[in-house]
């Protein structure tokens, strides 16, 4: 999908990117190669000459370093704990940095990849005490914010007022030995904008092409009713 934002001359665009938080653990390709090679040997109970080299990871993923919430050998924490925590932390810090009161928000929009059964936007809203704001969430991997803003634009859910766009991810909790999934980091970002004043959505539409290069293992039964997913590209709902 494509979304075009028009900036008002008075907007400080850098200021709008209010908070970015990355996982505290830095994982280089060298560390990842050692980890994957060791786990391959353990799984197969022998060394079949299967050694994963850092150069292979670089070639396959185009990534040199990623950031995680936990060390490679640690059992990942449940995303129903980590993802809301990331979203709440970024929202609180972003609001404080911009000097906005939570009650001034007209909408909290949250985009993430993996559902866990809870209403993430509502959890964030309740925790930061943003009363009477529109709460919308999207499960669409990298396309989440684009899908969400397209829905907002097409249905005119909000045309003006302060909104928070929050994108938390705990990818390492869902990754296996597949190198194709080792391009991602854990973390969260938030964009706080005032629609109709600082920015305006001037165009939004879906791109009706599907890239199956990376399969996201989404548990669809955990997507809350009313959430946005990429499975409604015609936007007929």
Tab-separated table of C-alpha atoms in Angstrom:
chain	number	residue	atom	x	y	z
A	1	UNK	CA	0.000	0.000	0.000
A	2	UNK	CA	1.056	3.583	-0.468
A	3	UNK	CA	0.460	6.509	1.835
A	4	UNK	CA	1.470	10.081	1.090
A	5	UNK	CA	1.796	12.572	3.920
A	6	UNK	CA	1.913	16.279	3.246
A	7	UNK	CA	3.975	18.346	5.665
A	8	UNK	CA	2.859	21.776	6.715
A	9	UNK	CA	5.681	24.375	6.496
A	10	UNK	CA	5.559	24.975	10.247
A	11	UNK	CA	5.997	21.304	11.158
A	12	UNK	CA	9.282	20.178	12.684
A	13	UNK	CA	9.396	16.791	10.954
A	14	UNK	CA	12.274	15.435	13.031
A	15	UNK	CA	10.411	16.268	16.211
A	16	UNK	CA	7.451	14.158	15.138
A	17	UNK	CA	9.536	10.962	15.303
A	18	UNK	CA	9.169	11.122	19.039
A	19	UNK	CA	10.760	7.934	20.334
A	20	UNK	CA	12.646	4.902	19.043
A	21	UNK	CA	13.640	2.078	21.404
A	22	UNK	CA	15.747	-0.890	20.271
A	23	UNK	CA	16.403	-4.117	22.105
A	24	UNK	CA	19.459	-3.869	24.401
A	25	UNK	CA	21.253	-6.951	23.036
A	26	UNK	CA	23.381	-6.372	19.923
A	27	UNK	CA	23.668	-9.488	17.747
A	28	UNK	CA	26.267	-9.345	15.011
A	29	UNK	CA	26.432	-11.786	12.125
A	30	UNK	CA	29.471	-13.400	13.763
A	31	UNK	CA	27.545	-14.108	16.965
A	32	UNK	CA	24.492	-15.275	15.049
A	33	UNK	CA	26.560	-17.599	12.840
A	34	UNK	CA	28.111	-19.287	15.898
A	35	UNK	CA	24.693	-19.683	17.506
A	36	UNK	CA	23.005	-21.136	14.417
A	37	UNK	CA	25.895	-23.506	13.686
A	38	UNK	CA	25.899	-24.807	17.279
A	39	UNK	CA	22.142	-25.341	17.281
A	40	UNK	CA	22.276	-27.140	13.944
A	41	UNK	CA	24.821	-29.576	15.379
A	42	UNK	CA	22.705	-30.142	18.480
A	43	UNK	CA	19.550	-30.760	16.459
A	44	UNK	CA	21.203	-33.286	14.161
A	45	UNK	CA	23.362	-34.867	16.883
A	46	UNK	CA	26.354	-34.757	14.580
A	47	UNK	CA	28.350	-32.371	12.482
A	48	UNK	CA	27.577	-32.905	8.829
A	49	UNK	CA	29.961	-30.182	7.822
A	50	UNK	CA	27.124	-27.714	8.334
A	51	UNK	CA	28.834	-24.489	9.312
A	52	UNK	CA	27.034	-21.187	8.909
A	53	UNK	CA	29.390	-18.347	8.092
A	54	UNK	CA	28.820	-14.635	8.808
A	55	UNK	CA	29.217	-13.886	5.108
A	56	UNK	CA	26.316	-16.193	4.270
A	57	UNK	CA	24.065	-14.289	6.678
A	58	UNK	CA	25.145	-10.964	5.194
A	59	UNK	CA	24.510	-12.240	1.684
A	60	UNK	CA	21.143	-13.765	2.542
A	61	UNK	CA	19.728	-10.980	4.693
A	62	UNK	CA	21.655	-7.827	3.803
A	63	UNK	CA	21.925	-7.197	7.537
A	64	UNK	CA	25.077	-6.882	9.625
A	65	UNK	CA	23.593	-6.372	13.086
A	66	UNK	CA	20.214	-6.720	14.733
A	67	UNK	CA	19.031	-5.841	18.243
A	68	UNK	CA	17.125	-8.203	20.523
A	69	UNK	CA	15.325	-8.025	23.839
A	70	UNK	CA	17.170	-11.104	25.094
A	71	UNK	CA	20.333	-13.063	24.462
A	72	UNK	CA	20.322	-15.751	21.782
A	73	UNK	CA	20.457	-18.637	24.254
A	74	UNK	CA	17.611	-17.341	26.439
A	75	UNK	CA	14.040	-18.528	26.185
A	76	UNK	CA	12.034	-15.649	24.685
A	77	UNK	CA	9.516	-13.963	26.932
A	78	UNK	CA	5.871	-14.115	25.900
A	79	UNK	CA	4.872	-11.405	23.421
A	80	UNK	CA	1.724	-10.676	25.416
A	81	UNK	CA	4.120	-9.300	28.036
A	82	UNK	CA	6.850	-7.723	25.900
A	83	UNK	CA	4.903	-6.109	23.051
A	84	UNK	CA	2.473	-4.137	25.255
A	85	UNK	CA	5.397	-3.124	27.476
A	86	UNK	CA	7.308	-1.756	24.478
A	87	UNK	CA	4.261	0.116	23.173
A	88	UNK	CA	3.409	1.611	26.557
A	89	UNK	CA	6.995	2.691	27.253
A	90	UNK	CA	7.381	4.406	23.881
A	91	UNK	CA	4.011	6.140	24.166
A	92	UNK	CA	4.773	7.527	27.620
A	93	UNK	CA	8.227	8.715	26.581
A	94	UNK	CA	6.970	10.182	23.313
A	95	UNK	CA	4.162	12.107	24.993
A	96	UNK	CA	6.561	13.465	27.608
A	97	UNK	CA	9.050	14.530	24.934
A	98	UNK	CA	6.392	16.391	22.956
A	99	UNK	CA	4.771	17.824	26.050
A	100	UNK	CA	1.363	16.360	25.214
A	101	UNK	CA	-1.116	15.263	27.830
A	102	UNK	CA	-2.549	11.771	27.189
A	103	UNK	CA	-6.071	13.204	27.330
A	104	UNK	CA	-5.271	15.353	24.294
A	105	UNK	CA	-4.955	12.330	22.000
A	106	UNK	CA	-7.771	11.758	19.521
A	107	UNK	CA	-6.437	8.378	18.453
A	108	UNK	CA	-3.968	5.640	19.342
A	109	UNK	CA	-3.064	3.471	16.358
A	110	UNK	CA	-0.853	0.443	16.955
A	111	UNK	CA	0.719	-1.713	14.238
A	112	UNK	CA	2.528	-4.967	14.997
A	113	UNK	CA	3.054	-8.389	13.441
A	114	UNK	CA	1.939	-10.987	15.960
A	115	UNK	CA	-1.413	-10.991	17.776
A	116	UNK	CA	-1.637	-12.428	21.277
A	117	UNK	CA	-5.380	-12.238	21.901
A	118	UNK	CA	-5.510	-8.839	23.606
A	119	UNK	CA	-6.594	-5.444	22.279
A	120	UNK	CA	-3.184	-3.819	22.100
A	121	UNK	CA	-4.379	-0.300	21.291
A	122	UNK	CA	-6.801	-0.424	24.204
A	123	UNK	CA	-4.100	-1.721	26.556
A	124	UNK	CA	-1.862	1.211	25.623
A	125	UNK	CA	-4.713	3.706	25.914
A	126	UNK	CA	-5.730	2.430	29.344
A	127	UNK	CA	-2.161	2.374	30.654
A	128	UNK	CA	-1.276	5.913	29.581
A	129	UNK	CA	-4.747	7.148	30.600
A	130	UNK	CA	-5.732	8.472	27.172
A	131	UNK	CA	-9.473	8.815	27.644
A	132	UNK	CA	-12.106	8.721	24.910
A	133	UNK	CA	-9.677	8.337	22.026
A	134	UNK	CA	-10.132	6.149	18.960
A	135	UNK	CA	-8.216	2.877	19.310
A	136	UNK	CA	-7.238	0.938	16.186
A	137	UNK	CA	-4.675	-1.812	15.656
A	138	UNK	CA	-3.275	-3.516	12.584
A	139	UNK	CA	-1.537	-6.863	12.131
A	140	UNK	CA	0.305	-6.561	8.849
A	141	UNK	CA	4.043	-7.004	9.523
A	142	UNK	CA	6.128	-4.343	7.757
A	143	UNK	CA	3.028	-2.927	6.074
A	144	UNK	CA	1.219	-2.235	9.349
A	145	UNK	CA	1.421	1.549	9.510
A	146	UNK	CA	0.627	1.843	5.799
A	147	UNK	CA	-2.403	-0.439	6.090
A	148	UNK	CA	-3.562	1.420	9.174
A	149	UNK	CA	-3.240	4.897	7.659
A	150	UNK	CA	-4.982	3.734	4.487
A	151	UNK	CA	-7.934	2.571	6.585
A	152	UNK	CA	-7.950	5.878	8.463
A	153	UNK	CA	-7.903	7.836	5.207
A	154	UNK	CA	-10.485	5.815	3.278
A	155	UNK	CA	-12.988	5.691	6.123
A	156	UNK	CA	-12.202	9.181	7.460
A	157	UNK	CA	-11.821	7.748	10.957
A	158	UNK	CA	-9.889	10.859	11.968
A	159	UNK	CA	-9.180	13.905	9.823
A	160	UNK	CA	-7.767	16.220	12.471
A	161	UNK	CA	-6.394	16.083	15.978
A	162	UNK	CA	-3.475	14.525	17.801
A	163	UNK	CA	-2.743	10.863	17.102
A	164	UNK	CA	-0.092	8.370	18.186
A	165	UNK	CA	1.236	5.845	15.666
A	166	UNK	CA	2.971	3.079	17.602
A	167	UNK	CA	4.860	0.116	16.105
A	168	UNK	CA	6.174	-2.422	18.664
A	169	UNK	CA	7.796	-5.710	17.613
A	170	UNK	CA	9.291	-8.718	19.391
A	171	UNK	CA	10.383	-10.628	16.305
A	172	UNK	CA	12.961	-12.823	18.027
A	173	UNK	CA	10.188	-14.515	20.030
A	174	UNK	CA	8.826	-15.944	16.783
A	175	UNK	CA	12.002	-16.730	14.853
A	176	UNK	CA	13.409	-20.181	14.256
A	177	UNK	CA	16.563	-21.291	12.449
A	178	UNK	CA	15.418	-19.772	9.132
A	179	UNK	CA	17.956	-17.173	8.019
A	180	UNK	CA	15.283	-15.359	6.006
A	181	UNK	CA	13.740	-14.200	9.275
A	182	UNK	CA	16.975	-13.063	10.827
A	183	UNK	CA	16.830	-9.585	9.310
A	184	UNK	CA	14.664	-8.105	12.065
A	185	UNK	CA	15.318	-6.391	15.380
A	186	UNK	CA	13.166	-6.104	18.479
A	187	UNK	CA	11.995	-2.640	19.438
A	188	UNK	CA	9.373	0.038	19.057
A	189	UNK	CA	8.922	3.429	17.470
A	190	UNK	CA	6.225	6.043	17.899
A	191	UNK	CA	5.197	8.949	15.713
A	192	UNK	CA	3.094	11.669	17.323
A	193	UNK	CA	1.406	13.961	14.818
A	194	UNK	CA	-1.422	16.457	14.727
A	195	UNK	CA	-3.498	15.689	11.667
A	196	UNK	CA	-4.846	18.701	9.835
A	197	UNK	CA	-2.192	20.931	11.361
A	198	UNK	CA	1.278	19.380	11.270
A	199	UNK	CA	0.579	16.749	8.621
A	200	UNK	CA	-2.252	15.662	6.375
A	201	UNK	CA	-2.904	12.359	4.627
A	202	UNK	CA	-3.368	13.424	1.005
A	203	UNK	CA	-3.514	9.984	-0.634
A	204	UNK	CA	-3.655	6.358	0.417
A	205	UNK	CA	-4.361	3.127	-1.420
A	206	UNK	CA	-3.532	-0.564	-1.367
A	207	UNK	CA	-1.062	-2.268	-3.660
A	208	UNK	CA	-2.677	-5.522	-4.713
A	209	UNK	CA	0.497	-7.555	-4.931
A	210	UNK	CA	1.586	-10.145	-2.422
A	211	UNK	CA	5.210	-10.962	-1.685
A	212	UNK	CA	5.502	-14.464	-0.252
A	213	UNK	CA	9.256	-14.287	0.312
A	214	UNK	CA	8.842	-14.255	4.078
A	215	UNK	CA	6.032	-16.205	5.706
A	216	UNK	CA	4.892	-14.608	8.934
A	217	UNK	CA	3.692	-17.314	11.388
A	218	UNK	CA	0.636	-15.375	12.546
A	219	UNK	CA	-1.877	-17.138	14.786
A	220	UNK	CA	-5.029	-15.754	13.221
A	221	UNK	CA	-7.303	-17.023	15.989
A	222	UNK	CA	-5.571	-14.554	18.326
A	223	UNK	CA	-6.419	-11.484	16.240
A	224	UNK	CA	-9.050	-9.472	18.161
A	225	UNK	CA	-12.315	-8.714	16.391
A	226	UNK	CA	-12.282	-5.380	14.610
A	227	UNK	CA	-8.533	-5.359	14.002
A	228	UNK	CA	-7.087	-4.527	10.597
A	229	UNK	CA	-5.164	-7.164	8.634
A	230	UNK	CA	-3.723	-7.323	5.125
A	231	UNK	CA	-6.375	-9.874	4.182
A	232	UNK	CA	-8.882	-7.146	3.300
A	233	UNK	CA	-7.056	-5.344	0.450
A	234	UNK	CA	-10.298	-4.292	-1.233
A	235	UNK	CA	-11.312	-2.495	1.943
A	236	UNK	CA	-14.927	-3.590	1.624
A	237	UNK	CA	-15.602	-3.887	5.342
